[in-house]
Structures are given as C-alpha cells and as structure tokens.
Coordinates of C-alpha atoms (C1' of nucleotides) in Angstrom, one line a residue:
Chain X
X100 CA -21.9 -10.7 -25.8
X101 CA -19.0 -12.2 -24.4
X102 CA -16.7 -11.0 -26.8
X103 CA -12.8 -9.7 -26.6
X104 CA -14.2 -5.9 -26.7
X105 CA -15.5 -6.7 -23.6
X106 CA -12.4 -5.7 -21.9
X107 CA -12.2 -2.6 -21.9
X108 CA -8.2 -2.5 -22.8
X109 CA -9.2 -4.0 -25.7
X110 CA -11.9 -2.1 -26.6
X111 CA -9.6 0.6 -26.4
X112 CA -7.4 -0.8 -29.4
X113 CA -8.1 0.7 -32.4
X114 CA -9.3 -1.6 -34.9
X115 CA -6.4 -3.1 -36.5
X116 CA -4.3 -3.7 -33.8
X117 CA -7.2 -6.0 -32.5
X118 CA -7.8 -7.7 -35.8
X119 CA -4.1 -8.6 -35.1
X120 CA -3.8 -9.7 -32.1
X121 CA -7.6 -11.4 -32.8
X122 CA -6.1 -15.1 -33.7
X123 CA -3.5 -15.6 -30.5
X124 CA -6.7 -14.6 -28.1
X125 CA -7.8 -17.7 -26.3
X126 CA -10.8 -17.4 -23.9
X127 CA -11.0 -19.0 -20.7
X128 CA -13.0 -19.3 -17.8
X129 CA -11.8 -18.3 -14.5
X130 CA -13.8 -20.0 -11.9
X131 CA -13.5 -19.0 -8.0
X132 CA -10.8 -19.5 -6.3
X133 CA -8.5 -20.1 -9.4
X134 CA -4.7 -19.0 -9.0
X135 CA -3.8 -17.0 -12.2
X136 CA -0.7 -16.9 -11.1
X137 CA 1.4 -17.8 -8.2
X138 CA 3.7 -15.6 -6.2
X139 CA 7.6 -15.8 -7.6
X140 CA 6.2 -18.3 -10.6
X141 CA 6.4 -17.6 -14.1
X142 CA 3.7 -15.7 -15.6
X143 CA 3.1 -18.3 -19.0
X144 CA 0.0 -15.7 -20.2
X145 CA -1.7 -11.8 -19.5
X146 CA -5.4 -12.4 -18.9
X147 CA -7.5 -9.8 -20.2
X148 CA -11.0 -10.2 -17.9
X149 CA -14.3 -9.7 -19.7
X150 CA -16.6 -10.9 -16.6
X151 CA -14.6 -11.9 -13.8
X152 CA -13.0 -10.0 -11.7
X153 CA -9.0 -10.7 -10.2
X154 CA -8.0 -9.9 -6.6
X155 CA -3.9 -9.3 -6.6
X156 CA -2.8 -10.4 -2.9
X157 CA 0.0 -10.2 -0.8
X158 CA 0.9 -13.1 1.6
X159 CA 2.9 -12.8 4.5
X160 CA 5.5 -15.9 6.1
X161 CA 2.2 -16.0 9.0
X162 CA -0.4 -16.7 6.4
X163 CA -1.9 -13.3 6.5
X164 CA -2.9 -11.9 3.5
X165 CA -4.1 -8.3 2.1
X166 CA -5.3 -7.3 -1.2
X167 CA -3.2 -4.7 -3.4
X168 CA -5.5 -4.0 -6.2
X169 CA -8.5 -5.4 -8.2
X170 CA -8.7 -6.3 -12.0
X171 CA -12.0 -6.3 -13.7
X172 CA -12.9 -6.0 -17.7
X173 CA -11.2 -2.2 -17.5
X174 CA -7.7 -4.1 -16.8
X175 CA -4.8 -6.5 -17.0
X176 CA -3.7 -9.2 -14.9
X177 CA 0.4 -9.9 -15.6
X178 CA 1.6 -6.9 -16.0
X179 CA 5.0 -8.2 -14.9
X180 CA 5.5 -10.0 -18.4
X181 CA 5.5 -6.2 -20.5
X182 CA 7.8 -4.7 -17.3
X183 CA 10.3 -7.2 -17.6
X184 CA 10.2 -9.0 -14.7
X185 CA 8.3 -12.1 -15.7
X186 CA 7.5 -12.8 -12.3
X187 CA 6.1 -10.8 -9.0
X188 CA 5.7 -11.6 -5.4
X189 CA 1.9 -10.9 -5.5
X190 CA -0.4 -13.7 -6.4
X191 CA -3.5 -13.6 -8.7
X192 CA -7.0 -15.2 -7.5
X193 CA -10.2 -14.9 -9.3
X194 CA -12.6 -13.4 -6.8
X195 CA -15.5 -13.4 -8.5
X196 CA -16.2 -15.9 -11.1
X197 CA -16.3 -15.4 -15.3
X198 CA -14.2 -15.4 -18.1
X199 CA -11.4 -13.6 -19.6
X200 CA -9.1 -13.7 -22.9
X201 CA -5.4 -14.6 -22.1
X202 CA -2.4 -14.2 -24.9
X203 CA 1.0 -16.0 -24.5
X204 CA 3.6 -14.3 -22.4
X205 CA 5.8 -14.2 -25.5
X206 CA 3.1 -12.7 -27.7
X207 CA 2.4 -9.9 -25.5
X208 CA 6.5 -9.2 -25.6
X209 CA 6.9 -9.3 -29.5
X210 CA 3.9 -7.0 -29.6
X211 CA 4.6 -4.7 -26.9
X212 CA 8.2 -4.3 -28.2
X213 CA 6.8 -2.8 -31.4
X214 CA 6.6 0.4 -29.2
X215 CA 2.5 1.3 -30.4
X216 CA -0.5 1.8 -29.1
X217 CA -0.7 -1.2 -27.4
X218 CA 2.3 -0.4 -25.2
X219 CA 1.3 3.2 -24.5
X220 CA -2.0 1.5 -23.5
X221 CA -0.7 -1.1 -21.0
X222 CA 1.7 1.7 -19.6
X223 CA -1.2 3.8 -18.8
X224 CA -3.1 0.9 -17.1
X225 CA 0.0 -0.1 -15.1
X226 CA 0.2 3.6 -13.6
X227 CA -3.2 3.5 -13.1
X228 CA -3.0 0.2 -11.1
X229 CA 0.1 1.7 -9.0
X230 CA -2.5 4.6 -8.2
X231 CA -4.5 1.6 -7.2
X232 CA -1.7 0.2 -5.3
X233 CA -1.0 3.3 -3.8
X234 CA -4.0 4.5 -2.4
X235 CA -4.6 0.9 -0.3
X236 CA -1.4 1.4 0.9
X237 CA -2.2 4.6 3.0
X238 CA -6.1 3.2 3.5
X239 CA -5.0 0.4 5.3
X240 CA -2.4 2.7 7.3
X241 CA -5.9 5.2 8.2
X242 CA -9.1 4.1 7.5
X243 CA -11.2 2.2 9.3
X244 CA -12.3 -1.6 9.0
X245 CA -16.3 0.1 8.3
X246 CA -15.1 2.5 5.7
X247 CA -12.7 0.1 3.3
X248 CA -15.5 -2.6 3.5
X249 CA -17.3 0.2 1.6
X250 CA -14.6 1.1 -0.7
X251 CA -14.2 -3.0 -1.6
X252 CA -17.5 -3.1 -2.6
X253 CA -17.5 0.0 -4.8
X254 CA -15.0 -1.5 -6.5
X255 CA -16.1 -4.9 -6.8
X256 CA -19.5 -3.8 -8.5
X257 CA -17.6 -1.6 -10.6
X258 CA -16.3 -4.3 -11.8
X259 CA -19.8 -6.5 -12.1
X260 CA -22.7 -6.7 -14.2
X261 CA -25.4 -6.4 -11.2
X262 CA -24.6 -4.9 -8.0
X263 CA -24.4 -8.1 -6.5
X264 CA -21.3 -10.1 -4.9
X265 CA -20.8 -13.6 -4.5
X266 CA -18.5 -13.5 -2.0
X267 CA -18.2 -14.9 1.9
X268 CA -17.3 -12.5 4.9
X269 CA -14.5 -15.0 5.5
X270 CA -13.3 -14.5 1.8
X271 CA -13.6 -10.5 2.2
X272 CA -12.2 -10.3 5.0
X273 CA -8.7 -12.1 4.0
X274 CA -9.1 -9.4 0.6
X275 CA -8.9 -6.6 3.7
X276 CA -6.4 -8.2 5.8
X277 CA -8.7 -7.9 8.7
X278 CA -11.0 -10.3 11.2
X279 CA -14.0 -12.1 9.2
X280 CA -16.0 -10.8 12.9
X281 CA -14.4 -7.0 11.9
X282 CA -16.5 -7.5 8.3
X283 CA -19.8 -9.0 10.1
X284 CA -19.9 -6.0 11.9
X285 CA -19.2 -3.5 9.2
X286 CA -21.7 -5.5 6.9
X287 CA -24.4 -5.3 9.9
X288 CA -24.0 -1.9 9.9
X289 CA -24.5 -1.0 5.7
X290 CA -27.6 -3.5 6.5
X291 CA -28.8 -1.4 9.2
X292 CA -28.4 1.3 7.3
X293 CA -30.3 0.4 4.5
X294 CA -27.3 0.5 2.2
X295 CA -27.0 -3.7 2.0
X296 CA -28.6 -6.8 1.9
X297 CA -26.9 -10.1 2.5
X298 CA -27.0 -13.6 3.1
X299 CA -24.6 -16.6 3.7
X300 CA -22.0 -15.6 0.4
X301 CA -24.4 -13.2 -1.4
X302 CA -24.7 -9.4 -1.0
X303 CA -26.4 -7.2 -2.9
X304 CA -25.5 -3.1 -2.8
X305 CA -29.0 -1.3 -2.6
X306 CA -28.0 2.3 -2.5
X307 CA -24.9 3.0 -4.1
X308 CA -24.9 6.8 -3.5
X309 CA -25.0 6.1 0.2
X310 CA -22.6 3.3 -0.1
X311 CA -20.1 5.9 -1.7
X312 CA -20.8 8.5 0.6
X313 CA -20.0 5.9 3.5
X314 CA -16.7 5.1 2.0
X315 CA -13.1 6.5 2.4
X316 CA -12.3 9.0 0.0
X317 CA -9.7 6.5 -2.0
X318 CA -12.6 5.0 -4.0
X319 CA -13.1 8.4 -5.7
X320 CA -9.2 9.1 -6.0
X321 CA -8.8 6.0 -7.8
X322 CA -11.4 6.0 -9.8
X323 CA -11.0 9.8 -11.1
X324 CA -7.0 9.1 -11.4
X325 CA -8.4 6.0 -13.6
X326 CA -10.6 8.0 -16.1
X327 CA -7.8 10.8 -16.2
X328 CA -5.7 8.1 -17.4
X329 CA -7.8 6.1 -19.6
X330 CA -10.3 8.0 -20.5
X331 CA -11.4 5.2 -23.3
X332 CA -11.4 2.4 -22.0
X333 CA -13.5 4.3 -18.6
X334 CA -16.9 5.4 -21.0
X335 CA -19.6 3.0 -19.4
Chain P
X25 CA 32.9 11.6 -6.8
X26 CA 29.6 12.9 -7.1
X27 CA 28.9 12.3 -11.2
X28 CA 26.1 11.0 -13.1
X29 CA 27.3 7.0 -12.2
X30 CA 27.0 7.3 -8.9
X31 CA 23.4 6.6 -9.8
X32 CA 23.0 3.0 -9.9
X33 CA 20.2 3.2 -12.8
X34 CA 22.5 5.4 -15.1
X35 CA 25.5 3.6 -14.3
X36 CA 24.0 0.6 -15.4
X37 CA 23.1 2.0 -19.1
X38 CA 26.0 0.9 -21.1
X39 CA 28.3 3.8 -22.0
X40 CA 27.2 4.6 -25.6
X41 CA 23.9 5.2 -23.9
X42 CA 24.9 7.3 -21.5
X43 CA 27.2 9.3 -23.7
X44 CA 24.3 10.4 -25.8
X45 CA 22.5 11.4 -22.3
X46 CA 25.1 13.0 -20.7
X47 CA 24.6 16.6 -22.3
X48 CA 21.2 16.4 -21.5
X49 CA 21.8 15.5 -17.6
X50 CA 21.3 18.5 -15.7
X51 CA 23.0 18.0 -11.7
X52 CA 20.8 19.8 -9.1
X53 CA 20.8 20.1 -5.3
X54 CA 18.1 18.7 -3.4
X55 CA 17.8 20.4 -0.1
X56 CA 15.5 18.8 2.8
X57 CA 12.4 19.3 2.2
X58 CA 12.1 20.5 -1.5
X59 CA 9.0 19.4 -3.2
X60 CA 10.4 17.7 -6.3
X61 CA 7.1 17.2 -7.8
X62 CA 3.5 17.9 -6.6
X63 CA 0.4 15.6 -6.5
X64 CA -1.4 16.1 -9.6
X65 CA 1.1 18.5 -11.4
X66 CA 2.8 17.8 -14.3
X67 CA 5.9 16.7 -13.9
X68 CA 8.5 18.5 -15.7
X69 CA 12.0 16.4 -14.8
X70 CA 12.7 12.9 -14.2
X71 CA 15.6 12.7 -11.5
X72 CA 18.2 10.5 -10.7
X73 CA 19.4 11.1 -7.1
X74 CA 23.2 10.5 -6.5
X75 CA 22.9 11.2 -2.9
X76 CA 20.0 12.9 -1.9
X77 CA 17.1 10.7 -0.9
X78 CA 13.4 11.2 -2.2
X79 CA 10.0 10.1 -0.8
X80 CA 7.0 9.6 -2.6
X81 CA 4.1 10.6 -0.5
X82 CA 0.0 10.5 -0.3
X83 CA -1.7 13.0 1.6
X84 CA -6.0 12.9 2.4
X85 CA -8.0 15.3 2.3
X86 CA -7.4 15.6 6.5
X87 CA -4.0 16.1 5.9
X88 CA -2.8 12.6 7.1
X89 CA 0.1 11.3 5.0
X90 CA 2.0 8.0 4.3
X91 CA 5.2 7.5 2.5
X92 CA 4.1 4.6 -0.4
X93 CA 8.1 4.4 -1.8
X94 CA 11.6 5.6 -0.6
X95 CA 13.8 6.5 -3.9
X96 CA 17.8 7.0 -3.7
X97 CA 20.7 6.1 -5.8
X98 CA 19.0 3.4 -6.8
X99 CA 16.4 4.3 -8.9
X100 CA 14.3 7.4 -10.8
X101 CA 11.4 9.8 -9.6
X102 CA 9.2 10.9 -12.2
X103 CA 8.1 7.2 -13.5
X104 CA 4.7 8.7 -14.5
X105 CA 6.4 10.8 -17.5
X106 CA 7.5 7.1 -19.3
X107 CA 4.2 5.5 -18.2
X108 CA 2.7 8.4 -20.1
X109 CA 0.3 9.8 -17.4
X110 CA 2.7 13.1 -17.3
X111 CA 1.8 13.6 -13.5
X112 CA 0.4 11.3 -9.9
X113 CA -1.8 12.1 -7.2
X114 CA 1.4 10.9 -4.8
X115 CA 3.9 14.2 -3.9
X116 CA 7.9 13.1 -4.1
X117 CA 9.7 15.5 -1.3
X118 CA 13.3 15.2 -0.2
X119 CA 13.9 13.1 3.1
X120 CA 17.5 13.5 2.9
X121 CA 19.4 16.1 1.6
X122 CA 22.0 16.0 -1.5
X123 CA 21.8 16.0 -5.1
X124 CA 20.5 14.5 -8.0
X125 CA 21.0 14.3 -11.9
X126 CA 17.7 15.3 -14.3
X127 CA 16.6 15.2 -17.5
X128 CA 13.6 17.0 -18.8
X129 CA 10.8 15.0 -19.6
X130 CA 10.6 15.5 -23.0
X131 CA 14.0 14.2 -23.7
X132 CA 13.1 10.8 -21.5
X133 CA 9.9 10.8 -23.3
X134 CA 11.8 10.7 -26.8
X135 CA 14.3 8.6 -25.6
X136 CA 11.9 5.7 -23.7
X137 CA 10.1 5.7 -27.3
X138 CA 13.1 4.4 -28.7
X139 CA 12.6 1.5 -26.8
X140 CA 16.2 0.6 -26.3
X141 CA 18.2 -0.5 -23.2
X142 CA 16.9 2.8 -21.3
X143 CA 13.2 1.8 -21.9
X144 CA 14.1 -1.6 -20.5
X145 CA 15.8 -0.9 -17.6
X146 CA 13.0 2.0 -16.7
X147 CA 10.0 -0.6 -16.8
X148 CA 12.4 -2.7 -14.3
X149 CA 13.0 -0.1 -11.9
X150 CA 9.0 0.8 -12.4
X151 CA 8.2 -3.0 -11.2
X152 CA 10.8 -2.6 -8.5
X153 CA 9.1 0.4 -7.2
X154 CA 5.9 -1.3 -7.5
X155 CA 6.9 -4.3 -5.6
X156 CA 7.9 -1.9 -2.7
X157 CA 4.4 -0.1 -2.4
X158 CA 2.5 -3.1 -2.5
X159 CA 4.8 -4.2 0.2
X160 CA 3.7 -0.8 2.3
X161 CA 0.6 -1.7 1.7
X162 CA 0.5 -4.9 3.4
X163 CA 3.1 -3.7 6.1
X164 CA 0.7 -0.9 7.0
X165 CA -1.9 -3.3 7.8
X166 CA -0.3 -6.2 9.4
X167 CA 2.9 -4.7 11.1
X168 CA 3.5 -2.7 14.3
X169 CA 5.1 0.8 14.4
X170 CA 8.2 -0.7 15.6
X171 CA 9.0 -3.4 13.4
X172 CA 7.6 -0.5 10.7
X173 CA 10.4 2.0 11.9
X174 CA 13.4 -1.0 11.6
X175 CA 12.2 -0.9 7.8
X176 CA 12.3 2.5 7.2
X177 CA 15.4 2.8 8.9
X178 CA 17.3 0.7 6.7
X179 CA 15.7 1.6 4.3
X180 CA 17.3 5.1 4.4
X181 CA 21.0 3.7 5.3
X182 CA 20.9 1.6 2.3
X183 CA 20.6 4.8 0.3
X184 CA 22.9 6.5 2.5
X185 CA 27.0 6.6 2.9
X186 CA 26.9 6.6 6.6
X187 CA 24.3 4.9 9.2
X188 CA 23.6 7.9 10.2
X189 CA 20.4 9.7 9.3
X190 CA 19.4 13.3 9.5
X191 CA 15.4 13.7 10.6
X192 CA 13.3 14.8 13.6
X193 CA 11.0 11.6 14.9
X194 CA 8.2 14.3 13.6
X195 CA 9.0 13.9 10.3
X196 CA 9.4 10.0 10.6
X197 CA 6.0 9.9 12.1
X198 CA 4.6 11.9 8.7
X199 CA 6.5 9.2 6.6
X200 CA 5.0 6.3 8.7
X201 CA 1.2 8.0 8.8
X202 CA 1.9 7.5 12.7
X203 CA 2.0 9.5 16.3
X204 CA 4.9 11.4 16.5
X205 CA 4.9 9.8 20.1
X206 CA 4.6 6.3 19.0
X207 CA 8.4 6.7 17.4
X208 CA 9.2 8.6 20.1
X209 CA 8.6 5.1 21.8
X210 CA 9.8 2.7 19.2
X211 CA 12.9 4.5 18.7
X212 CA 13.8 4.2 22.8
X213 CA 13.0 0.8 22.7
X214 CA 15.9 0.7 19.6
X215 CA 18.3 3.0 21.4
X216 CA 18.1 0.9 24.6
X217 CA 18.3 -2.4 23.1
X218 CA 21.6 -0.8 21.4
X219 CA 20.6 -1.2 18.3
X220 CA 20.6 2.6 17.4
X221 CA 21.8 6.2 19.4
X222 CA 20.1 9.4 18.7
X223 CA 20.0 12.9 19.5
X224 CA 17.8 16.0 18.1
X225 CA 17.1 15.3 14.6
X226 CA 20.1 12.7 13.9
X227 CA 19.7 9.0 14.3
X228 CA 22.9 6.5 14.2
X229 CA 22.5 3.1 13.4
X230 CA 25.6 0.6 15.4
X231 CA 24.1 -2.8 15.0
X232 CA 22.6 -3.1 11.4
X233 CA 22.0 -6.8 12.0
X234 CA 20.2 -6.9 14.8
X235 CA 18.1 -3.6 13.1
X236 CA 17.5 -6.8 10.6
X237 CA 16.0 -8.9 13.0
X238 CA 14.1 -6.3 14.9
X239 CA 12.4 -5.3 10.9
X240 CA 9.4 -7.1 9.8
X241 CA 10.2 -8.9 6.5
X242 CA 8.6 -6.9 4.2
X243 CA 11.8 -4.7 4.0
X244 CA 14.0 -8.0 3.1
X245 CA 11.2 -9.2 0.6
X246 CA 11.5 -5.9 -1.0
X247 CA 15.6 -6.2 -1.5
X248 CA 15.1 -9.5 -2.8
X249 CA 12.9 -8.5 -5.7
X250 CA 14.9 -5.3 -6.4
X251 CA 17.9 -7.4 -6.7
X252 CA 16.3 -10.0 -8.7
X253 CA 14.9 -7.4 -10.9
X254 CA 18.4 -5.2 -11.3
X255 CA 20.7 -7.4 -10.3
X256 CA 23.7 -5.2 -12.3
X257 CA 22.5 -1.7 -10.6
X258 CA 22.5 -3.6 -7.2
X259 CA 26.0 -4.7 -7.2
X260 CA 27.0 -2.7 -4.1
Chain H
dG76 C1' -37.2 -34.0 6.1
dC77 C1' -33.2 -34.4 8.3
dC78 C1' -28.3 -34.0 8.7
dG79 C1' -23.9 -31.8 8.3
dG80 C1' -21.0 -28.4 7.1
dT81 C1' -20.4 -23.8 6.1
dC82 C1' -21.4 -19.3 7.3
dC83 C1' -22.7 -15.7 10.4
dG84 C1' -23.7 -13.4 15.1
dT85 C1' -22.0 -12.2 19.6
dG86 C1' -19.5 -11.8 23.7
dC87 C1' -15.1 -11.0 26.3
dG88 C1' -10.5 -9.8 27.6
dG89 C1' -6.5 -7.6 25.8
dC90 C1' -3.7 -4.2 23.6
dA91 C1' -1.7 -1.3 20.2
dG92 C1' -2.1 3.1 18.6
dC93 C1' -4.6 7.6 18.9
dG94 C1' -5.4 12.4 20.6
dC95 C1' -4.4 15.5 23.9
dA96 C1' -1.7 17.8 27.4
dC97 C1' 2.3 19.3 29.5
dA98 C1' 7.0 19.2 31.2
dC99 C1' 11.6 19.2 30.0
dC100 C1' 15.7 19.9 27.5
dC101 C1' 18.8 20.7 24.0
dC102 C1' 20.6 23.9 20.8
dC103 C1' 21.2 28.0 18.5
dA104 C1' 20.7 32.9 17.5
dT105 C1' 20.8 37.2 19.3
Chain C
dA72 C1' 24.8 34.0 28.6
dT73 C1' 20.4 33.8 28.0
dG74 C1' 16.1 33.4 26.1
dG75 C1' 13.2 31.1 22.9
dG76 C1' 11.7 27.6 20.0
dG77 C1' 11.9 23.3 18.2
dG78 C1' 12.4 18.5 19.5
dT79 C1' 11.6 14.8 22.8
dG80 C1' 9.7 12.2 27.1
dT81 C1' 5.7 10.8 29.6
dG82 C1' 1.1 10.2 31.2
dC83 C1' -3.9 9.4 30.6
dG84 C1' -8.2 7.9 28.9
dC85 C1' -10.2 6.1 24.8
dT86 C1' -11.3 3.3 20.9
dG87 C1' -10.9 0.2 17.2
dC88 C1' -9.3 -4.0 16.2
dC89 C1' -7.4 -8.5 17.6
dG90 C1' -7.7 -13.5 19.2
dC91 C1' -10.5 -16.7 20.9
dA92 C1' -14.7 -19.2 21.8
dC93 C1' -19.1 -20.8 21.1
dG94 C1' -23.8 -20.7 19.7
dG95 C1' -27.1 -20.5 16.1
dA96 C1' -28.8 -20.2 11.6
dC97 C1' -28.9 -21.2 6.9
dC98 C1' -28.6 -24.2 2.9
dG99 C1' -27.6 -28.1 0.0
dG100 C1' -27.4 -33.0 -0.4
dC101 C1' -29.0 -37.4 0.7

DNA sequence: GCCGGTCCGTGCGGCAGCGCACACCCCCAT
DNA sequence: ATGGGGGTGTGCGCTGCCGCACGGACCGGC
C-alpha cells in the first residue's frame, strides 16, 4: 500500500530507473507541522510524498505568511537541490500529515546529472509547479478571500485519500495570507451552501462539482497545465 | 556595444561555449509591445534580451492581467523549451523596447541535453525567476499599490541604462493587475515626495535610494537570491 | 463530569482599492 | 495653428478585507 509507486513521480519512472534508485529511498513520516525545510537552509534530502501533503510558504519580515504552491504524491518537495541552488527562500511545512520517501541531496545530483528520464521528469514537474506558482500569484492579486478558500480545498483533496481535511481555519488562513475571521466566513458560506461540513479542525467537501464550480478559474488552469505536462504521473 | 555579452546570462558562458553558440544567435528587435510568445503556443525561440525588457504575463478569462516576472539583460524567456513543456499558459510581451539575441529552440534543446555549463547556468536563472514569482505572489497579497509600484520601478531601471522609463501609468496598471487611477495616485505621491518626475508616458527616477525605502522588501529579497544564485552574471 | 484551552462566531470601525464618470491637458499629425 | 485623441487628475459611492475585541462552543484530559 504504502509503497514508493505511490508518488506519482515515481510511478512515472520506468522500471529500471526505480529498481535503481530503490536502495537510497528511505521512508519517513512527515507529521503536522514539520519543517522539511527552512527558508535560506540547506536542503540535506528531496522528499517524494506518498500520503502527506507539503505547503511551500513565503514569510515576510512582519510574520505574515502566504502559500506558493502545494506538494502531494503527484510531486516533489526540493526542487532547489536538481536547479542548482541548494537552498530557497520559501519554507516547506507538512500540512497534512503522512509519509513520504526522501533521497540524499547528493544522490538526486549524481542521478539527475546523468541527463535521463529522471531529469526530463523533475523538469517537467518544476514547470508545472511554476504554473502553480504562477497562477497564486495573480489569484491573490484578483480573487476573492470566498473563491481561493475554494480553490485550497480542491487542491488539498486532490491531494488526499478522502475528501476530508484536518486542518484549522487559523492554519488555512495563514496558507491564504488572509484573516482566520475572512476563512470562517467563506467556510460558513460553502456550509450554507451545502457544499461543506466542518468542525473545530475537520472539514469534509460534500459536493465537489459545486465546490469547483464556486472556485476561481486557477484550480482548473493548474490542474489541466498539470496533466498537459505530466500526463503519467496525472492517471487517477 | 550592443553584442551577444551584453546579456549577462551569455556573457557568463565561458568563451568556448559561446563560440560554438554564436552562429546560431540570431539578434532581433523587440519593439513595445511585441508578443514574444503567446499563452499556450509553442514557443519557437528562446531570447536573450541585451536591452529590451520582457514581461511574462497571466491574463483570466475576464481579461484581468498580472505581470508574474520582469526579464532583461539578465536572464532568458522561453524557460519552458529546456524544462521540456515546449509552451506556458503565461504571455511574455515587451515592456520596454530594444533588442534581444535568440536561438531556436531546437538548438537550446540539443544543447541543454548536453548537460554542460549552459544546462547549469539555465536551471539557475530558472530558480532565479522562480524565486521572483513566488515573491509576486506574496507581494500581491500583502503589499499596497504604492510600495508595489517602488518594486516594479526599480525593477525596470535595473534592467535599463538610464532611470528613465518609457510607459503610460495604463500600462503599469495592466502589469500590477491594478486601477489605472490607483498609479495615477501612487505615482503623485512619488513625484511629490521627489523621489521620481514624470510626464506623458516617460517616468524618471532622481532618488533611487529613497525609491528603496519607499519599496516593500520583496524587491530587495528578490536581488538577494538572484545574486546568490548568479553571482558572476550579476557583477554589474 | 468538570475544567481549560483551543477553535469558531460575530460585531464594529476603518480603509485601501474598485468601478465609473468626467474634466482637463499635453502632444502630435494634418 | 488647430483639432483630435491618448494620457492624466479628481471625485464619489461602494465593497471586501483588515484589525481588534470578546463571547461562546466544542473537545480532550484529568
């Protein structure tokens, strides 16, 4: 069950290559809350997620904070280590708790300066995440607080076994970069609406068509942009 | 005066490298305005710009747009050819006129496969660029139009030879995804502190460091991180 | 079963930015 | 020189979100 193929990525690797890189995969759990890695430090490994799910943030000198991009079991967290930079200014927190396979930075080097599939792979995924990146940045500049709530959740149970999110309004709302009150309101109203159910930490997504129909359009971009790109590793 | 080097990305390739490239380099002029590449077409030239400047763009379906990345002298549009997805949903248009230095995409294709110095410093410049739209992304949630326009402002100088920048507050507006009134505003606020003049279309910049000040910080985290990341192509 | 802390609901004043409308003015082309 | 059009200044009402404050409700632990 909880097995490296899990990852998408890595399902995507034919075969062989996987066989390979089989004995330097270590699985690990990534409980809440963990950093995976820390603004400006050293990235020492890439995690490759199975079940949890990694929140890439921002942080600003004032404490306030916005989410860039997700990372579930279709992704990669540390990209930095294959583009050369060994480090970024964005931080990595498990949002939702589970387990992943990491390798060593210096593995995933050796292996992605061979120049094969597994690099035209991880490229792909990195433009895909800069799609990601991309389309928050011009949400957050026109959507509202109601319609991105919608879009984070879409995203989140994409990236979960049931539609159902552990997750506090506080929590969510610092992923936004808005007011916790700004997601109690949005949340009231997908209640309302028939679309959510929740309680202290827990919601659970009862009508996903309406719950996509609610969100901004940069769900879909993303998520068609994805499958153009991947079209593999996006076959659930 | 105007040759390939004056491209900080090329003129960082060591010269065997750029010897073999040089008959391939093709200069063209980049009038205001031109569409270099459009979202979701496949992109058929990877440029270098010398002196003209290059936004990357995301429009909605309503029209709205944001600029996600500025691209100058520093750096290479067309990432998406060596990442392997061949075309983006963002559009790259020319904010500032002037020229530029392409390749065709097959030839940087073949060449990034070689996975040599050229491959290396690409993937950089790719983080770099990331790092800046994730920065957009959190600006365009936590900043206000006015520290916004200090950012884009020096943000085009940097990759100008003058302080001086050619561009109606319209147009600003479209690459902020704000009211062409609120940099109507912003901008008088700048011209009488003395921190800029302007006039019809052409905006001067006399007090860079107080421009500095006036910025939010996501324009200095950005430089930081480019620096770090291509510290030899940064030497200006 | 009670207690305490975490989480959620709600209200209020304030304000930045929006959409719209319109006046003015600079500049250039005829 | 003059008319026209693109670019800029300004005002107004509106709304979505912010910051703050506090009350209440839920839930887990003893």
């Amino acid at each position: 069950m909880d097995e490296p193929k899990r990852n998408l990525l890595l399902a995507a690797l034919a075969p062989a290559e996987l066989k390979r890189m089989r004995q330097h995969l270590e699985r690990v759990d990534m409980p809440l809350g963990k950093v995976v890695y820390e603004a400006g430090r050293l990235v020492e490994h890439v995690y490759f997620p199975t079940t949890g799910i990694v929140s890439l943030l921002y942080v600003l000198e004032n404490g306030a904070t916005a989410e860039i991009a997700v990372v579930g079991n279709e992704g990669v967290v540390g990209i930095s280590i294959f583009m050369g930079g060994e480090s970024t200014p964005s931080r990595a927190v498990v949002q939702s708790a589970g387990s992943a396979y990491r390798l060593s930075s210096q593995w995933v080097r050796d292996e992605f300066a061979r120049g094969g599939p597994m690099q035209h792979l991880m490229l792909r995924y990195t433009q895909s995440l800069i799609t990601q990146m991309a389309q928050t940045a011009i949400c957050n500049r026109h959507h509202s607080v109601d319609q991105q709530l919608c879009r984070w959740l879409l995203l989140s149970i994409d990236r979960l076994p049931d539609p159902e999110i552990l997750m506090t309004q506080e929590l969510i709302a610092n992923m936004l970069g808005v007011r916790r009150e700004g997601v109690t309101e949005a949340a009231g109203k997908l209640q309302n609406a028939g679309v959510i159910t929740y309680r202290r930490g827990h919601i659970k997504v009862l009508d996903r068509k309406q719950l996509e129909s609610m969100s901004c359009e940069c769900y879909e971009v993303v998520r068609v942009e994805t499958a153009r790109l991947l079209p593999r590793a996006l076959s659930r």
